[in-house]
Tab-separated table of C-alpha atoms in Angstrom:
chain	number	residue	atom	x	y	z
B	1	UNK	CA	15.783	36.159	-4.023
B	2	UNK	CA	15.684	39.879	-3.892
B	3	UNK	CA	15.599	41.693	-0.322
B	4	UNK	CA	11.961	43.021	-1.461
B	5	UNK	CA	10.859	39.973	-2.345
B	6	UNK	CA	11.874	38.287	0.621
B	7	UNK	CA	10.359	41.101	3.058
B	8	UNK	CA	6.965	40.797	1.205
B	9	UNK	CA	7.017	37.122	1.741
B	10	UNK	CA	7.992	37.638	5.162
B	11	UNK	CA	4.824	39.877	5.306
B	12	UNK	CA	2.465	37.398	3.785
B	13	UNK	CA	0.167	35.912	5.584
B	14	UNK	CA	-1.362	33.387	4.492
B	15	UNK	CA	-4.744	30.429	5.744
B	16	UNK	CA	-3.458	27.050	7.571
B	17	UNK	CA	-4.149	25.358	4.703
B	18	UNK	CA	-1.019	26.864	3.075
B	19	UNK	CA	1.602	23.743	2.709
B	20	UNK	CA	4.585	24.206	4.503
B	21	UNK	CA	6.167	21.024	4.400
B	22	UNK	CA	10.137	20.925	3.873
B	23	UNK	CA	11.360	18.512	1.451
B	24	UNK	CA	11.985	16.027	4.750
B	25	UNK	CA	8.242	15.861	5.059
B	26	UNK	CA	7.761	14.882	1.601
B	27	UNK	CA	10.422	12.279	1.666
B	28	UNK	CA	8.683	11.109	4.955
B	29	UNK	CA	5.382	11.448	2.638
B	30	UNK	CA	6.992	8.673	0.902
B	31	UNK	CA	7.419	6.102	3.981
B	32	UNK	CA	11.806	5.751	3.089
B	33	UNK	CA	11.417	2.742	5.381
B	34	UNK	CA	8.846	0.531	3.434
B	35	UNK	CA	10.397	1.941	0.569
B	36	UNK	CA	13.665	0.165	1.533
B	37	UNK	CA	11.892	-3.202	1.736
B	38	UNK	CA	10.274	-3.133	-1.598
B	39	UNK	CA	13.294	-1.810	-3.582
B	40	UNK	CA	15.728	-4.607	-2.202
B	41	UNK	CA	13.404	-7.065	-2.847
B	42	UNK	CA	12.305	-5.602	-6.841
B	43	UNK	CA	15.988	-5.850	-6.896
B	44	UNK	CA	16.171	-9.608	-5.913
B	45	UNK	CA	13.107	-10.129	-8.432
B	46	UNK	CA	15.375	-8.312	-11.365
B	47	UNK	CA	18.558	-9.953	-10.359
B	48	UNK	CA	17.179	-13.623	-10.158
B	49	UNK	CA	15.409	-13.423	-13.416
B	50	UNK	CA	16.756	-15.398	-16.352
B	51	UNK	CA	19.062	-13.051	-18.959
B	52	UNK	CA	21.022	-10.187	-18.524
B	53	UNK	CA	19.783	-6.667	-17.779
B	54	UNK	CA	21.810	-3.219	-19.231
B	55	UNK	CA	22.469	-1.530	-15.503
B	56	UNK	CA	21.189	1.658	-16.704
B	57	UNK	CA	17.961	-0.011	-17.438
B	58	UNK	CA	17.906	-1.760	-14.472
B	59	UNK	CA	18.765	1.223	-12.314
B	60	UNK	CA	15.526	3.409	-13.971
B	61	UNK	CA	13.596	-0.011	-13.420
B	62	UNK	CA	14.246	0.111	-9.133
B	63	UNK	CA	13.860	4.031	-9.192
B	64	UNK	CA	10.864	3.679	-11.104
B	65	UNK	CA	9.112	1.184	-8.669
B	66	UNK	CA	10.501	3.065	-5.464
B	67	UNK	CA	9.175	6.319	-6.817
B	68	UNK	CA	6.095	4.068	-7.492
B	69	UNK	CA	6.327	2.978	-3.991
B	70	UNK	CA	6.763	6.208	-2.366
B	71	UNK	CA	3.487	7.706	-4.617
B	72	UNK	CA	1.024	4.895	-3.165
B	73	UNK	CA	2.847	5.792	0.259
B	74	UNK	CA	1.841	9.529	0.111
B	75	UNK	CA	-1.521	8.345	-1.643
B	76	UNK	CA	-1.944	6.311	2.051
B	77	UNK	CA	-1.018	8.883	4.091
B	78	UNK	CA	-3.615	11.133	2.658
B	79	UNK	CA	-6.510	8.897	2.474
B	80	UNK	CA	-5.327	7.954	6.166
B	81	UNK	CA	-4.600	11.408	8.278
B	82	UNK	CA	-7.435	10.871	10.356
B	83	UNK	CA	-6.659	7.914	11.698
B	84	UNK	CA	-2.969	9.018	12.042
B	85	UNK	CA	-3.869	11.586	14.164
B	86	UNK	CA	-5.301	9.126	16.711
B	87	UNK	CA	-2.259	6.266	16.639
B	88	UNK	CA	0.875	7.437	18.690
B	89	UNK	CA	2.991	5.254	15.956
B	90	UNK	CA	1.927	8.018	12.786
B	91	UNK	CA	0.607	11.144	14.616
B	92	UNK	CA	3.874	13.357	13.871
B	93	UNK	CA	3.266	12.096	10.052
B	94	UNK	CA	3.625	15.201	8.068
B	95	UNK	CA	-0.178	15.162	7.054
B	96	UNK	CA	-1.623	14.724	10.488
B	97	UNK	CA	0.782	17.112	11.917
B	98	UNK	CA	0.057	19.748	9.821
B	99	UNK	CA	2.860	20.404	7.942
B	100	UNK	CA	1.344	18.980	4.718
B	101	UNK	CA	-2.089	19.796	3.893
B	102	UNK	CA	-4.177	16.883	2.962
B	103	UNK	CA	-4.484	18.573	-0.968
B	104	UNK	CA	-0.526	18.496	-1.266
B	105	UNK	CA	-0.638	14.694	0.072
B	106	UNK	CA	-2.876	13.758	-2.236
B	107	UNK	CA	-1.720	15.790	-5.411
B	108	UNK	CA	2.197	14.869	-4.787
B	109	UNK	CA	0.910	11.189	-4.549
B	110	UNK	CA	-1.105	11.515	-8.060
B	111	UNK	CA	1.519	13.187	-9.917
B	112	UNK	CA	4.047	10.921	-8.861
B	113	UNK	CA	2.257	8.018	-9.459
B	114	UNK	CA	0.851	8.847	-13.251
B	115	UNK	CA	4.995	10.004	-14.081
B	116	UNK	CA	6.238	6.507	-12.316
B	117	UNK	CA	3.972	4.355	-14.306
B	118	UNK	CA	4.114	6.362	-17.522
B	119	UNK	CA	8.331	6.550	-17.111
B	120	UNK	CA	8.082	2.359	-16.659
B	121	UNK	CA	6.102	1.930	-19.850
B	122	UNK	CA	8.073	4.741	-21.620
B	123	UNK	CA	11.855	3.493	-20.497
B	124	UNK	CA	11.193	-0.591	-19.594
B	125	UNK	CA	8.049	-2.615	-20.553
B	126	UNK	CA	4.159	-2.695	-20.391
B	127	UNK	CA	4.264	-5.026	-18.428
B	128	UNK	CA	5.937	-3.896	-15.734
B	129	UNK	CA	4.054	-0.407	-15.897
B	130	UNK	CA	0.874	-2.216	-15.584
B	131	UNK	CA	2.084	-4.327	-12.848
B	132	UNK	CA	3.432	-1.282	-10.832
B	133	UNK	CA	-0.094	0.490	-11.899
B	134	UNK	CA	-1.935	-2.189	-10.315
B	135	UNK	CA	0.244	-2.427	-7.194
B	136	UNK	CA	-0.292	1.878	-6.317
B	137	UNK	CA	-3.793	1.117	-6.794
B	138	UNK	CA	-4.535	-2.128	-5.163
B	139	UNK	CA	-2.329	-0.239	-2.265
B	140	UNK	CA	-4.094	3.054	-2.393
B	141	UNK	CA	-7.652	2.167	-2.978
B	142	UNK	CA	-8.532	-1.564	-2.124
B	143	UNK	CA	-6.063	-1.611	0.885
B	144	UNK	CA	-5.713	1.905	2.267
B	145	UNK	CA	-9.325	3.260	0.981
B	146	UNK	CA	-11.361	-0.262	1.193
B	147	UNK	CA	-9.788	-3.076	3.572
B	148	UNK	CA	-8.441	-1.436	5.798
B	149	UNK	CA	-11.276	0.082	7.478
B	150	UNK	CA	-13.738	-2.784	6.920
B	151	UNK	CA	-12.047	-6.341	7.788
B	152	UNK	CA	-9.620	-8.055	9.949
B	153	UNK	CA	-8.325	-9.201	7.030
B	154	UNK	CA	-7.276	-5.902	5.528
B	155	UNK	CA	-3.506	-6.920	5.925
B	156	UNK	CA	-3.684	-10.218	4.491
B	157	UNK	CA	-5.439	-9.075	0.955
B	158	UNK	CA	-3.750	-5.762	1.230
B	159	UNK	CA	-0.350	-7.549	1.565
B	160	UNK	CA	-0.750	-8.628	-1.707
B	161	UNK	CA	0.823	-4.960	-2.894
B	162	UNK	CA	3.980	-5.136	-0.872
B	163	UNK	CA	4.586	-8.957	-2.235
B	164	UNK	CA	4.615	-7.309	-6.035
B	165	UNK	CA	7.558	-5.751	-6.374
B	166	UNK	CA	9.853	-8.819	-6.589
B	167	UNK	CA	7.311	-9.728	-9.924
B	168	UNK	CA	7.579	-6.336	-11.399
B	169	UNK	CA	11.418	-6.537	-11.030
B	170	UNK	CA	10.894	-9.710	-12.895
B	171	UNK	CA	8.886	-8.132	-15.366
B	172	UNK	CA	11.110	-5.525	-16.118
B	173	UNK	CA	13.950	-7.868	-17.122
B	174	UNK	CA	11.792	-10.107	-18.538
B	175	UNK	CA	9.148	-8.501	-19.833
B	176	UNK	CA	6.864	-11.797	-19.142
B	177	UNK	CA	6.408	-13.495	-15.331
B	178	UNK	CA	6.785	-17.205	-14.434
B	179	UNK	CA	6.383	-19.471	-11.446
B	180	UNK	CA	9.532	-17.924	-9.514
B	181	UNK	CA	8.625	-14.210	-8.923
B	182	UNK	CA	5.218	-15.988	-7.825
B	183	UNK	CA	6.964	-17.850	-5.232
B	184	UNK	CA	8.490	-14.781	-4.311
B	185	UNK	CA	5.188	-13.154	-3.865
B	186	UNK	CA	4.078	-15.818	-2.198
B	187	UNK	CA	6.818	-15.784	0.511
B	188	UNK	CA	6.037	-11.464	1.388
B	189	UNK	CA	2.311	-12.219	1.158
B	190	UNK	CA	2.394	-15.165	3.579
B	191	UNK	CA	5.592	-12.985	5.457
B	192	UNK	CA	3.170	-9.995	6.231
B	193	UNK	CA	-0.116	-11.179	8.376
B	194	UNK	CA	2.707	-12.479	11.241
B	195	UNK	CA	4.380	-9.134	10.721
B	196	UNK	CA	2.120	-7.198	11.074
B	197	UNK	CA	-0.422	-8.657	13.782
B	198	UNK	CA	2.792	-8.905	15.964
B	199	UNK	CA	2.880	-4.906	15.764
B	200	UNK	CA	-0.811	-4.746	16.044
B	201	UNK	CA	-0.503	-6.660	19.389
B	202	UNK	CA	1.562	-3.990	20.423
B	203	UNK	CA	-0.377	-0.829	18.952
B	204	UNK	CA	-3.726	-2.717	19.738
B	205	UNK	CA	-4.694	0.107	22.053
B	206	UNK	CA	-4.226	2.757	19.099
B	207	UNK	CA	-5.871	0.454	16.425
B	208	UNK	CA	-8.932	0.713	19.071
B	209	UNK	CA	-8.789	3.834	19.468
B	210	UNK	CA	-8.619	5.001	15.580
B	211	UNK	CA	-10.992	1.847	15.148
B	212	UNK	CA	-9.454	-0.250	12.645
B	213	UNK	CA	-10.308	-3.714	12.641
B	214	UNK	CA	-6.923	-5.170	12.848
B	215	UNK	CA	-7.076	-8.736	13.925
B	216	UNK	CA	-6.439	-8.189	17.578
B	217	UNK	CA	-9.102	-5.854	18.104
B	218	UNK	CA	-11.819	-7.709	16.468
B	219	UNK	CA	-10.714	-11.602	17.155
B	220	UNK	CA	-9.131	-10.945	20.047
B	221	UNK	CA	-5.485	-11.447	21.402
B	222	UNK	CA	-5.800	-15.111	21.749
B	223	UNK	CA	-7.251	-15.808	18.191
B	224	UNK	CA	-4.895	-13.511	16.668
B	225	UNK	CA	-1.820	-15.499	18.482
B	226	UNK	CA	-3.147	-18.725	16.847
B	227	UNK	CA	-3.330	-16.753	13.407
B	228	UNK	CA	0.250	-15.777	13.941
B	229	UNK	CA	1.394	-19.364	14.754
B	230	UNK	CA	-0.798	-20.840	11.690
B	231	UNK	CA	0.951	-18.099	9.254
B	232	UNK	CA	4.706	-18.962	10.292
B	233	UNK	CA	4.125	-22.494	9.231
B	234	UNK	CA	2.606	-21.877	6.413
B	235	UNK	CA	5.464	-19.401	5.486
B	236	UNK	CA	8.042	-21.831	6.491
B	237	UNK	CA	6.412	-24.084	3.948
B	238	UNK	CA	6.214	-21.530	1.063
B	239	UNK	CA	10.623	-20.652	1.705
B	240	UNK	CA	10.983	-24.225	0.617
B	241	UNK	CA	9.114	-23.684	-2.361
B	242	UNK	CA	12.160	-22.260	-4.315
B	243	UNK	CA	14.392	-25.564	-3.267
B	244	UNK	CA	11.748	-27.690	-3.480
B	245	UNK	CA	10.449	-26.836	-7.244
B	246	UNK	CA	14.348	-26.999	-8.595
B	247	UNK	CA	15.210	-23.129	-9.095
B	248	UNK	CA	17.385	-22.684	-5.882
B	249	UNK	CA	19.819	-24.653	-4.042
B	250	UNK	CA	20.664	-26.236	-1.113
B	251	UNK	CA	22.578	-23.319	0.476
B	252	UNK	CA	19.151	-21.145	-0.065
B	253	UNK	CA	17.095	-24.407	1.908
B	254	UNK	CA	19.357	-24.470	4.752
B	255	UNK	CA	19.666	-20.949	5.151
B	256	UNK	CA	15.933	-20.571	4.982
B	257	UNK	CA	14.755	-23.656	6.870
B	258	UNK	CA	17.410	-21.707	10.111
B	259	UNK	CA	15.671	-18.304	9.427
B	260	UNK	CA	12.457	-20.060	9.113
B	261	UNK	CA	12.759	-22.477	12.107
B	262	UNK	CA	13.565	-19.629	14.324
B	263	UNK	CA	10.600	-17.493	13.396
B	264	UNK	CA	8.094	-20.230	14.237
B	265	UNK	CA	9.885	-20.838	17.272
B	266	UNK	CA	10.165	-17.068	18.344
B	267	UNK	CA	6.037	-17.422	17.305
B	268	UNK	CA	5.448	-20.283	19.249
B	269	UNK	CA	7.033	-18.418	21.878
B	270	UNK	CA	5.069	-15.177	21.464
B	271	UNK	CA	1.954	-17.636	21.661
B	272	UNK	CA	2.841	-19.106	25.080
B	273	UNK	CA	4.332	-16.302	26.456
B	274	UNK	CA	1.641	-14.499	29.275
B	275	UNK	CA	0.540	-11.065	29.293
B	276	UNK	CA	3.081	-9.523	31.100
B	277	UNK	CA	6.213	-10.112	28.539
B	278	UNK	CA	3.342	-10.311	25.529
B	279	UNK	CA	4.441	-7.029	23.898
B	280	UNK	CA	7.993	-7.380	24.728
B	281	UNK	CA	8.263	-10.565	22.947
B	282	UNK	CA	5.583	-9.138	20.119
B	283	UNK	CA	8.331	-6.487	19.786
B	284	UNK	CA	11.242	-9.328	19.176
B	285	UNK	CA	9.094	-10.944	16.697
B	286	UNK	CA	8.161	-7.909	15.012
B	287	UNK	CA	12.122	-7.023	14.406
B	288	UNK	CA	12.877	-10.496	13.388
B	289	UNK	CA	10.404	-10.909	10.791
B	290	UNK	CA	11.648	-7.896	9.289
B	291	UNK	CA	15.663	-9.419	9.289
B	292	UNK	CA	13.996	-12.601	8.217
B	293	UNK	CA	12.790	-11.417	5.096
B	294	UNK	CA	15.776	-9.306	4.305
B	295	UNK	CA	18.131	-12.601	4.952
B	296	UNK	CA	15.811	-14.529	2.925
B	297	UNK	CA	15.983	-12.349	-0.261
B	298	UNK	CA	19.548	-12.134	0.342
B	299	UNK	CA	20.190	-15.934	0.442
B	300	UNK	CA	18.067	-16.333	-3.426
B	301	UNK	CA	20.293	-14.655	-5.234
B	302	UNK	CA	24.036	-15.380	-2.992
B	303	UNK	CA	22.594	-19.214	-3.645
B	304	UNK	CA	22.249	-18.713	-7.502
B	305	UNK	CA	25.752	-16.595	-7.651
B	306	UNK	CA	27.121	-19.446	-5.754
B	307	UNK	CA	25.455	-22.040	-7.699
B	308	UNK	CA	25.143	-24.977	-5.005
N	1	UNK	CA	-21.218	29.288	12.674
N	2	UNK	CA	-20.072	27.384	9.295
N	3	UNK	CA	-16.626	26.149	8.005
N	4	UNK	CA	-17.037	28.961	5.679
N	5	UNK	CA	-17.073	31.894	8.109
N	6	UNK	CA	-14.533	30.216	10.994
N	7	UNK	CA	-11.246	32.352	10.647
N	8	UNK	CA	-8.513	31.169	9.479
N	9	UNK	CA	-5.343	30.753	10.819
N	10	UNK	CA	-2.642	31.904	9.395
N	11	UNK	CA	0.743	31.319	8.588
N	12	UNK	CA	3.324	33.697	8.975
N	13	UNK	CA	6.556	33.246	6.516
N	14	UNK	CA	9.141	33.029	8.821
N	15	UNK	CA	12.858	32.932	7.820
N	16	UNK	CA	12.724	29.630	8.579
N	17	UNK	CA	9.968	28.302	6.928
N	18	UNK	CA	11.636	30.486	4.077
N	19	UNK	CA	14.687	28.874	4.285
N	20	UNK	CA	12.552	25.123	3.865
N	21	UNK	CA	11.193	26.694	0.908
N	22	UNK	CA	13.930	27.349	-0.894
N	23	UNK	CA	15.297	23.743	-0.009
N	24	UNK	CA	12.519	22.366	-1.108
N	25	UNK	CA	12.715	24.129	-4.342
N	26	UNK	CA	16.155	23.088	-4.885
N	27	UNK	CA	15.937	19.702	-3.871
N	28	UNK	CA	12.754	19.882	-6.751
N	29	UNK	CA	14.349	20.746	-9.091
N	30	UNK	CA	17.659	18.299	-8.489
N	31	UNK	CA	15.133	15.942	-9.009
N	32	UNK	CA	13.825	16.583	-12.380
N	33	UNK	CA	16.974	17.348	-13.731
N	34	UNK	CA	17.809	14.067	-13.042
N	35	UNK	CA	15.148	12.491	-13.613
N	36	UNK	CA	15.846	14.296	-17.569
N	37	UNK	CA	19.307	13.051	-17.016
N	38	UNK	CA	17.812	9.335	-16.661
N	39	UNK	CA	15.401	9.562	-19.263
N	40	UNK	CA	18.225	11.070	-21.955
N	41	UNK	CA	20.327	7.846	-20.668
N	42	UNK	CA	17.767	5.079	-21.070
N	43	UNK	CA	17.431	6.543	-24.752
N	44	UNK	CA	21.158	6.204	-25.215
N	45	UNK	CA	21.215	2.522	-24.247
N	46	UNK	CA	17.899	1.758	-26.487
N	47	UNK	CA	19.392	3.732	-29.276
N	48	UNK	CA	22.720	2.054	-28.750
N	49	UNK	CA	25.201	1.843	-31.692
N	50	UNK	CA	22.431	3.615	-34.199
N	51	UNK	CA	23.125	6.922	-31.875
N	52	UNK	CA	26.586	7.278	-34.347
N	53	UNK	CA	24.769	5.768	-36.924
N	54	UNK	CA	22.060	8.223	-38.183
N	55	UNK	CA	22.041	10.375	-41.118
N	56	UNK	CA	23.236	13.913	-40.202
């Protein structure tokens, strides 16, 4: 850039609404951290399908549904800056602080959704491009713009977009889906009510105050500890799925049934456990279901390498 | 008074914020280049063997 140039810009001055967000902000637009969980487990749905996959093909496939990912993320985060601006857990996001403008949220998030979804039909399969289309939108509109305001059971339906991308990994190597990516959806869907209600018990102050009707601010603590027992069984239940319908072995069912065994304990726990040490054992749930989830989609495909 | 007539505030282009910028640019346009890169790739592999094999 030319001395000139740069003193004019220096000179410019220009309204608030001028986007000044660094590239950071617009990887943080993207949520990296979600994005982790849905590209390892894509990448479990794509390795466990039947047939092999060219790797070139298979790494456009998990860039494809991360950038996917990251589009409904920024989508959310613009739809969503009010209410991040009131929660102490998202009020430095780049939208509510400022540093993005809501129009540079929301265009970033359009664009890269419409080149993510055209890339996966162009480079892999319809199929999978229509299953990551669905997933941005069920994310972006039914969750983030519909549920999430409206019902305590915004996070239950809604988690029905992060327990896709196992089934669009599937569909990209397979170009067709079958019972096992559904079991694999079935295992995040069930996976995210205890998940998340255990960090709701924690933020339920800020989901007051920003009034969204998580589960603990409309039902109650008490209800919402019952939920969270009711859900770990169920899930516990669903892990065995895999062993119990033939297409994974007995090192996956062991594995699982420890993982499993300790999250409904660490739930039964979190049910019993009185106010004072409530959010401090919340907190230790919280963390383990996230390890839990990442063990269990690392035991699927260890079990069918090692073929027990 | 209206949205319309509040003043604005304004940002001034520090060397700083410059300095973002430019990353930002950069970091832009690393991106698409790749993402070209990948897109020239996943044609090779579909193509395969019939990328020697064409008429010239």
């Amino acid at each position: 850039m030319s001395q000139t140039h740069k003193e004019a810009l220096l000179k410019m001055q220009e309204p608030a609404s001028t986007d000044v967000g660094s590239a950071a902000d617009y990887i943080a637009l993207m949520k990296p951290r979600v994005m982790s969980l849905v590209v390892f487990t894509a990448l479990v749905g794509l390795v466990m399908a039947p047939g092999a996959m060219h790797p070139v093909m298979a790494i456009a496939a998990i860039l494809l549904i991360a950038v996917g990912a990251g589009a409904s993320a920024a989508l959310n985060m613009w739809y969503d800056a009010d209410i991040d601006a009131v929660m102490s857990r998202t009020q430095d996001r780049p939208v509510p602080s400022g540093r993005v403008t809501a129009d540079g949220a929301l265009t970033f998030g359009l664009w890269v959704s419409g080149l993510s979804v055209l890339s996966m039909a162009v480079m892999i399969n319809y199929l999978s491009a229509a299953l990551l289309a669905f997933t941005i939108f069920f994310y972006a509109v039914i969750y983030t713009m519909y549920l999430k305001r409206r019902t305590a059971q915004n996070i239950v339906i809604g988690g029905a977009a992060g327990a896709l991308p196992p089934v669009i990994g599937w569909a990209a190597a397979t170009n067709s889906v079958s019972i096992e990516p559904l079991i694999y959806f079935a295992i995040i869907f069930f996976w995210t009510p205890p998940h998340f209600w255990a960090l709701a018990l924690i933020k339920n102050d800020d989901y007051q105050a920003a009034n969204v009707p998580m589960l603990p601010v409309t039902a109650g603590v008490k209800s919402t500890l019952s939920q969270i027992v009711l859900y770990a069984f169920v899930l516990f239940g669903v892990t065995m799925l895999p062993y119990g319908l033939g297409f994974s072995g007995l090192f996956y069912a062991s594995g699982a049934a420890v993982l499993g065994g300790i999250f409904v304990a660490l739930c039964l726990v979190l049910a019993f456990t009185g106010e004072k040490h409530r959010n401090r054992v919340a907190g230790m749930t919280f963390a383990y279901s996230i390890f839990y989830l990442f063990l269990l989609f690392v035991l699927l495909p260890t079990d069918k390498v090692m073929g027990l | 008074m209206s949205e319309d007539n509040k003043p604005k505030e304004e940002v001034v282009w520090t060397e700083e914020l410059l300095r973002e910028r430019r990353k930002r640019a950069t970091i832009m346009a690393i991106a698409l280049l790749a993402f070209i890169a990948l897109f020239f790739w996943v044609t090779l592999v579909k193509l395969g063997a019939n990328v020697a094999n064409r008429p010239l």
